[in-house]
Coordinates of C-alpha atoms in Angstrom, one line a residue:
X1 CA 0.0 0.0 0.0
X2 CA 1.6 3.6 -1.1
X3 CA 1.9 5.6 2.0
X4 CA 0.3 8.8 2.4
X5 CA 2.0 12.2 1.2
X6 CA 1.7 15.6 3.2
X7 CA -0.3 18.5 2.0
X8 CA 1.4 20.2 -1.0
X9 CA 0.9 23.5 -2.3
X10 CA 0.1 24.9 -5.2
X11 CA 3.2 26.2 -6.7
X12 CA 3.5 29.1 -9.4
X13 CA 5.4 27.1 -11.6
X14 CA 2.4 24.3 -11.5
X15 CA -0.3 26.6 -12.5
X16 CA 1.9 28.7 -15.4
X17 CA 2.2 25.0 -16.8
X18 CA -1.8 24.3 -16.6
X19 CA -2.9 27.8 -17.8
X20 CA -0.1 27.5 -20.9
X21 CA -1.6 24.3 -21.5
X22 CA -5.3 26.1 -21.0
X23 CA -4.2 28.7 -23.3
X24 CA -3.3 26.1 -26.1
X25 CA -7.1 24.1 -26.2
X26 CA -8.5 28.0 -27.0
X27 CA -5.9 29.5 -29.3
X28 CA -4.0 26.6 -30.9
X29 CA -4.5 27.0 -34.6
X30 CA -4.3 23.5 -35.8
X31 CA -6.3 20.5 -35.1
X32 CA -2.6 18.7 -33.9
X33 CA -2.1 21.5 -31.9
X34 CA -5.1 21.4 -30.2
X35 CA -5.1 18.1 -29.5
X36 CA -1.5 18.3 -27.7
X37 CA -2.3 20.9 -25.9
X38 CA -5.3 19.1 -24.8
X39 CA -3.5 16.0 -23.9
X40 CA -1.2 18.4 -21.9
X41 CA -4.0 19.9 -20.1
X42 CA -5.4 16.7 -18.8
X43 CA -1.7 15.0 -18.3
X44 CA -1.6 18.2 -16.1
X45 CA -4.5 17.8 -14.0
X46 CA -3.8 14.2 -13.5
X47 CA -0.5 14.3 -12.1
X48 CA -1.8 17.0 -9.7
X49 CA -4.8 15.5 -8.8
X50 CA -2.5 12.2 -8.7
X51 CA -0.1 13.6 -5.7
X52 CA -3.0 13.3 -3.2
X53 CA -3.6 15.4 -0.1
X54 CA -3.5 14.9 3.5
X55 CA -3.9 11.3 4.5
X56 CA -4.4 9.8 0.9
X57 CA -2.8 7.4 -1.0
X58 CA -0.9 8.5 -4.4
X59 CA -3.0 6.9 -7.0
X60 CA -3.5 7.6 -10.5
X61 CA -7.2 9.4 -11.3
X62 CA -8.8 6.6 -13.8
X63 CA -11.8 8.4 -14.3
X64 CA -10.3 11.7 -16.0
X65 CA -7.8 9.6 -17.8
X66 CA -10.5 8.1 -19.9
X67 CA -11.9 11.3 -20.1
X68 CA -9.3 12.6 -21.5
X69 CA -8.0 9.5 -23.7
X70 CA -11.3 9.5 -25.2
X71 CA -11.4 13.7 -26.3
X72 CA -8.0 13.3 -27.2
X73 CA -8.5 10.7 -29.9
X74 CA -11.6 12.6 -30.9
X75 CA -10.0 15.8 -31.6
X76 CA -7.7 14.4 -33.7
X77 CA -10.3 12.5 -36.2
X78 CA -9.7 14.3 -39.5
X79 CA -13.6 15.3 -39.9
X80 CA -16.0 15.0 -36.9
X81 CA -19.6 13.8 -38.1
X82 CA -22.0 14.4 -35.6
X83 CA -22.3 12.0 -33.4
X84 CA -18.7 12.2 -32.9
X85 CA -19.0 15.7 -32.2
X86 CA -21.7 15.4 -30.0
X87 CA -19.5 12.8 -28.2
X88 CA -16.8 14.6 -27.2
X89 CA -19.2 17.3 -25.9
X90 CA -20.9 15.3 -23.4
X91 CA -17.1 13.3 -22.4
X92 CA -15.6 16.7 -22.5
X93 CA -18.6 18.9 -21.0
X94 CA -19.5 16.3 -18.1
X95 CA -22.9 15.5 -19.2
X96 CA -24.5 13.4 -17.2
X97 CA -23.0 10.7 -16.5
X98 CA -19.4 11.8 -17.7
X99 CA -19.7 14.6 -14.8
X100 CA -18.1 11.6 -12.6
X101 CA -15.0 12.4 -14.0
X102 CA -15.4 16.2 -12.8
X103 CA -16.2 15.2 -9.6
X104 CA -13.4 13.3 -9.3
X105 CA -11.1 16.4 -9.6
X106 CA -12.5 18.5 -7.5
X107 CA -12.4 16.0 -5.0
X108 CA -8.4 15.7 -5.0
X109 CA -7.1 19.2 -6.3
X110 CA -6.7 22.2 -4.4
X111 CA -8.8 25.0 -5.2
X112 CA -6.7 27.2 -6.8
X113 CA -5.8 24.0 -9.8
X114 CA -9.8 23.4 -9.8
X115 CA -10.3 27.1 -10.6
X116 CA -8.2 27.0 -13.5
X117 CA -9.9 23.8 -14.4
X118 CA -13.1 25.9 -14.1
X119 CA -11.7 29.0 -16.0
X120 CA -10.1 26.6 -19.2
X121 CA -13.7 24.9 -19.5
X122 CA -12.6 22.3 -21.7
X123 CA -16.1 21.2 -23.2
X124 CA -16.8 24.6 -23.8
X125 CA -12.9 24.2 -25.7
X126 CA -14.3 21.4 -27.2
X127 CA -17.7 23.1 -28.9
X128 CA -15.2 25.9 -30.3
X129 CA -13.7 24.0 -32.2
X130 CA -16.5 21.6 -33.8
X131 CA -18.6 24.0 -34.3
X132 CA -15.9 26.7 -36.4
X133 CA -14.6 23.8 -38.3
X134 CA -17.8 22.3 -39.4
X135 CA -21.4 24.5 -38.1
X136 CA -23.2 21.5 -39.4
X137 CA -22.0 19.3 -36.8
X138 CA -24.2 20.0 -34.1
X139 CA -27.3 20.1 -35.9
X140 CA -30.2 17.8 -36.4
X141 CA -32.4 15.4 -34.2
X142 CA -29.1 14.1 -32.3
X143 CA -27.6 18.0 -31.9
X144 CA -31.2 17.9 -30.4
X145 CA -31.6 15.0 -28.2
X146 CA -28.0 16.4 -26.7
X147 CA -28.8 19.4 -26.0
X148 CA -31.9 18.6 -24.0
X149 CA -29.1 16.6 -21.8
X150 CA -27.3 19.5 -21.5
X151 CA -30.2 21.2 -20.3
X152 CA -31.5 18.2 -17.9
X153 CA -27.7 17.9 -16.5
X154 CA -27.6 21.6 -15.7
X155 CA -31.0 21.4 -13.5
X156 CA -29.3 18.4 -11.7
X157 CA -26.7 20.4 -10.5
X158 CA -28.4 23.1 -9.9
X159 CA -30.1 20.9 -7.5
X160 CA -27.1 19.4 -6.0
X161 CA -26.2 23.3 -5.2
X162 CA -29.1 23.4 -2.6
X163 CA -27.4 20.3 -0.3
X164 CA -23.9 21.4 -0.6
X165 CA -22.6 22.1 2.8
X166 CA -18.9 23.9 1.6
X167 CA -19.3 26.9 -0.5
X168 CA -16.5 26.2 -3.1
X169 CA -18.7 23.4 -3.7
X170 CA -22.0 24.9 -4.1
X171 CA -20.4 27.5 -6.3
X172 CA -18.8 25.0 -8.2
X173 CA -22.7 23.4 -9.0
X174 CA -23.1 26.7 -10.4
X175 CA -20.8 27.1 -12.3
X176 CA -21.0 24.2 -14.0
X177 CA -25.3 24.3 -14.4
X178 CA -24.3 27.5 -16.1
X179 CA -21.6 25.9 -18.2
X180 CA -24.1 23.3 -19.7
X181 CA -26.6 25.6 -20.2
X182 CA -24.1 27.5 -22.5
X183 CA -23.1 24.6 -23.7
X184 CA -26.7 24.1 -24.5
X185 CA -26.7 26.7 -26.9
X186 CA -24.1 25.8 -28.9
X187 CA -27.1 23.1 -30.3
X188 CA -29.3 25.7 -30.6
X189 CA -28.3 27.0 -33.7
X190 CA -26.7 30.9 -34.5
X191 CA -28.3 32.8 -31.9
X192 CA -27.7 30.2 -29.8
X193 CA -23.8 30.1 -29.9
X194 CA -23.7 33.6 -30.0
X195 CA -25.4 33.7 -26.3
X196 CA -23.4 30.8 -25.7
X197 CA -20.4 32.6 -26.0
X198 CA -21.0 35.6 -24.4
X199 CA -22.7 33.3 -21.2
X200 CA -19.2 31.9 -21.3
X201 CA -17.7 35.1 -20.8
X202 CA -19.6 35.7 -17.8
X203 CA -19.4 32.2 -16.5
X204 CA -15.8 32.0 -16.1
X205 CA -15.3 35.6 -14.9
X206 CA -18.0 34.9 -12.5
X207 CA -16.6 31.6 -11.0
X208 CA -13.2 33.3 -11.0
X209 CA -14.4 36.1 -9.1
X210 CA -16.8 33.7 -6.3
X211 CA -14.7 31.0 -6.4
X212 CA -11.3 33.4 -5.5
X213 CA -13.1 34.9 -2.5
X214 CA -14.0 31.3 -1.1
X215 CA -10.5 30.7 -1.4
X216 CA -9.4 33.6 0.6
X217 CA -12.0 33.0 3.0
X218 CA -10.5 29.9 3.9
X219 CA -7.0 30.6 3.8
X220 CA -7.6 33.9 5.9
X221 CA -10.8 33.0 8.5
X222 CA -11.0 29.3 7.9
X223 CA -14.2 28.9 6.5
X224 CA -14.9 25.6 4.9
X225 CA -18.6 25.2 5.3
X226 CA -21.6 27.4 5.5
X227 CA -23.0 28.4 8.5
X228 CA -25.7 30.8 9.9
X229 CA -22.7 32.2 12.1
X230 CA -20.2 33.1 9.9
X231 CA -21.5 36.5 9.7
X232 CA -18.1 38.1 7.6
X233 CA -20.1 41.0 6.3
X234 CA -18.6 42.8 9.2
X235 CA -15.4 41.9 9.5
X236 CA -14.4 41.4 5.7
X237 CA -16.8 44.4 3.8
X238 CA -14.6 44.6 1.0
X239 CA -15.1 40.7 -0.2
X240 CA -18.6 40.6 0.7
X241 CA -19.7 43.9 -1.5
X242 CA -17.6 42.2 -4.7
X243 CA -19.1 38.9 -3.3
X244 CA -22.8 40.2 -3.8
X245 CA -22.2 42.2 -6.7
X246 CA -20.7 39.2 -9.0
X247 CA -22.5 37.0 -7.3
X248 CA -26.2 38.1 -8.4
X249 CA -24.8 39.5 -11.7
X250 CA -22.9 35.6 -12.0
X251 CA -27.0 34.3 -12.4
X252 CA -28.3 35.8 -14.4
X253 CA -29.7 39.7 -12.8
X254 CA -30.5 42.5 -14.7
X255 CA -26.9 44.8 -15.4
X256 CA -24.6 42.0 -16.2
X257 CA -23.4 40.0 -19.0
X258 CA -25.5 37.5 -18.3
X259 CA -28.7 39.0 -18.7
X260 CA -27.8 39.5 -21.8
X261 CA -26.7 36.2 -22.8
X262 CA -29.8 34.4 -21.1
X263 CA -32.4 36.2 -22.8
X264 CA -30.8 35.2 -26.2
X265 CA -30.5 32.2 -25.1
X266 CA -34.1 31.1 -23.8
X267 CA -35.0 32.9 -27.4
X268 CA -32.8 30.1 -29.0
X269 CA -34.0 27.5 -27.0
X270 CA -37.2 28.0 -27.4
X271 CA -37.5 27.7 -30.9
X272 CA -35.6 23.7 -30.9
X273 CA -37.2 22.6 -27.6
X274 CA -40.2 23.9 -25.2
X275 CA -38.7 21.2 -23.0
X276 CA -35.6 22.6 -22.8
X277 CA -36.9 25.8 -22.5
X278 CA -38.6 24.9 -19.1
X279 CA -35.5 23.3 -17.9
X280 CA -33.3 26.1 -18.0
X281 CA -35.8 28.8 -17.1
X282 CA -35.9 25.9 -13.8
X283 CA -32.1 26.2 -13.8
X284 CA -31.7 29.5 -13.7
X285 CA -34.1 30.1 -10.7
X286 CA -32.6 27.9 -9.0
X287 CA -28.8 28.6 -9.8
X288 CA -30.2 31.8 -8.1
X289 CA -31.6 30.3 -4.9
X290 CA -28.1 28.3 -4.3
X291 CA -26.2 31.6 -4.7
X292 CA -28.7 33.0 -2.1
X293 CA -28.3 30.3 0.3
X294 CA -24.1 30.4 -0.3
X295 CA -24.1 33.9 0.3
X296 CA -26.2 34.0 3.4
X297 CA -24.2 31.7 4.8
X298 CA -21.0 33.3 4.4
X299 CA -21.6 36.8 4.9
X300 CA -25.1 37.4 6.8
X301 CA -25.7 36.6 10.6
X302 CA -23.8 37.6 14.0
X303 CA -20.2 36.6 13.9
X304 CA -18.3 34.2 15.6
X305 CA -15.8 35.9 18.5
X306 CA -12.3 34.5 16.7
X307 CA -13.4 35.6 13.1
X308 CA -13.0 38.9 14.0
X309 CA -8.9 38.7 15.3
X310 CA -8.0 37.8 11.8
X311 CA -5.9 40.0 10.0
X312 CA -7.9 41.0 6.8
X313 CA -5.4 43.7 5.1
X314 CA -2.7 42.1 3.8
X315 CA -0.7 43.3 0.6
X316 CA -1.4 40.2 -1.3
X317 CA -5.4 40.4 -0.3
X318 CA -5.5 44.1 -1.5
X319 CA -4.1 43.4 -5.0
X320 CA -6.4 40.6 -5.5
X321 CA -9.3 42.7 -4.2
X322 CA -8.5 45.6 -6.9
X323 CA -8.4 42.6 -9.6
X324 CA -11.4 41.1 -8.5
X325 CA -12.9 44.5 -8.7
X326 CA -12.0 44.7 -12.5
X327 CA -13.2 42.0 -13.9
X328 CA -16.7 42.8 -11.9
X329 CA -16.8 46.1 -13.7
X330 CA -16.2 44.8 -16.8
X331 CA -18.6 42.0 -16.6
X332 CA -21.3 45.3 -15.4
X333 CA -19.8 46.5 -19.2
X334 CA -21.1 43.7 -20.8
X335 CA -24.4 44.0 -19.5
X336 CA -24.3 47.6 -20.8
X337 CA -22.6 46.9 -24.0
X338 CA -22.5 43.6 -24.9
X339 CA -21.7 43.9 -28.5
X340 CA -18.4 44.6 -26.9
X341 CA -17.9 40.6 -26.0
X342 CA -19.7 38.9 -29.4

């Protein structure tokens, strides 16, 4: 039996390897290309997720390794028909049941790694490329039957998001219900990828934003699960007014990219699917409710007595507050000019 390692950190040189590889699946101009850089991505998150944590075994992660065998030899078939394409969507995107493999990450990588897994959104990736090298492969009764998966997964874990007990992942439920639904639109036709994109936009500026001040919650007060006590409102003002502001626009509120995005896209949906339709107007209620309950728990209530000796102005925390700040105003662009992002 392989003995247990310690906790390991995150090191710079770690995550500059995964975003390069990240950067790759989006901007690599040949089909090769992408399909290294893919299998570089997913070699990445293996041998992280692979190292183990505090009192586990190193062992290899089987589940995202088939993930990623399978998209790999996908993206490099000289012309995906549909059903191929549709495929590597649901392997790639976590469609029910391939969200297994998802899970399993999360499970074994530190926050910081799964963020970046979050931000890369590798079915999204995937969709890019199918649909701007042939936009016939996503249509038809199958590009149909898919997307009402899509859909049906995204409710699911929007529903998952209401029993989650730790808010990274609650938010992570989110994130990904938002991610199908985008990915949703890629079957829905023009105006559907065209919302698609721009709900990507604000999906993974969104998670980056949430799922950043979760981590500095727990690194700096220790916060790991939601409580009616945490009550950091007080004591951390500056993370809970970015925390509220991202957070409502992140679902789908009136002023943010979002908005935008959504309305195209229930206008797309609703013309390949009145199921569908119903399913993600369900999804998106709900996506709200979850944030509701996430951020209630974190910020609202009376405060425990040793949150409050924390230190809460650090160098490092002010920089990434300014940051976070940012890319919440120019998400609150995009709601205002979102021609700016298509």
């Amino acid at each position: 039996m392989a003995a247990a390692v310690p906790a390991r950190a995150t090191g710079r040189w770690s995550l500059g390897v995964g975003g390069a590889a990240a950067l790759g699946i989006w901007l690599a101009p040949t089909r090769p290309l992408f399909a290294v850089a893919w299998a570089a991505f997913f070699v990445w998150l293996c041998v992280r997720a692979s190292v183990g944590g505090p009192g586990r075994s190193v062992r290899i992660p089987v589940l995202p390794v088939v993930a990623g065998v399978v998209t790999t030899v996908l993206a490099i078939w000289t012309t995906p028909a549909q059903p191929f394409a549709a495929l590597g969507a649901a392997v790639a995107g976590g469609l029910l049941p391939f969200h297994l493999w998802v899970e399993d990450l999360r499970r074994r990588l530190q926050w910081r790694e799964f963020l970046l897994l979050l931000l890369c959104q590798p079915g999204v990736a995937w969709l890019h490329r199918a649909v701007g090298e042939d936009p016939t492969a996503l249509s038809g009764s199958l590009g149909t039957v898919v997307l009402i998966l899509f859909v049906a997964s995204a409710l699911v874990q929007s529903g998952l998001g209401l029993v989650r007990k730790e808010p990274t992942r609650a938010l992570s439920a989110i994130t990904f219900s938002q991610s199908w639904l985008l990915m949703a639109g890629a079957f829905a036709g023009h105006i559907g990828w065209e919302s698609a994109r721009m709900l990507l936009i604000s999906t993974v500026a969104g998670s980056f934003v949430l799922m950043t001040i979760t981590g500095l919650l727990k690194d700096t007060y220790g916060i790991e699960q939601l409580a009616p006590d945490n009550g950091l409102a007080e004591v951390a003002p500056d993370l809970h007014r970015l925390f509220i502001a991202m957070g409502w626009l992140f679902v789908g509120l009136p002023g943010g990219l979002a908005f935008f995005a959504e309305d195209l896209l229930f206008h797309a949906l609703l013309e390949h699917s009145l199921t569908a339709t119903i399913g993600f107007l369900a999804a998106t209620a709900l996506n709200g409710i979850v944030f509701y309950r996430v951020y209630a728990s974190l910020f609202c209530g009376p405060t425990r007595p040793e949150l409050r000796d924390q230190p809460s102005s650090a160098a490092s925390r002010r920089w990434r507050v300014a940051l976070l700040t940012v890319v919440t105003g120019l998400v609150i662009l995009g709601g205002f000019a979102p021609a700016l992002f298509v």
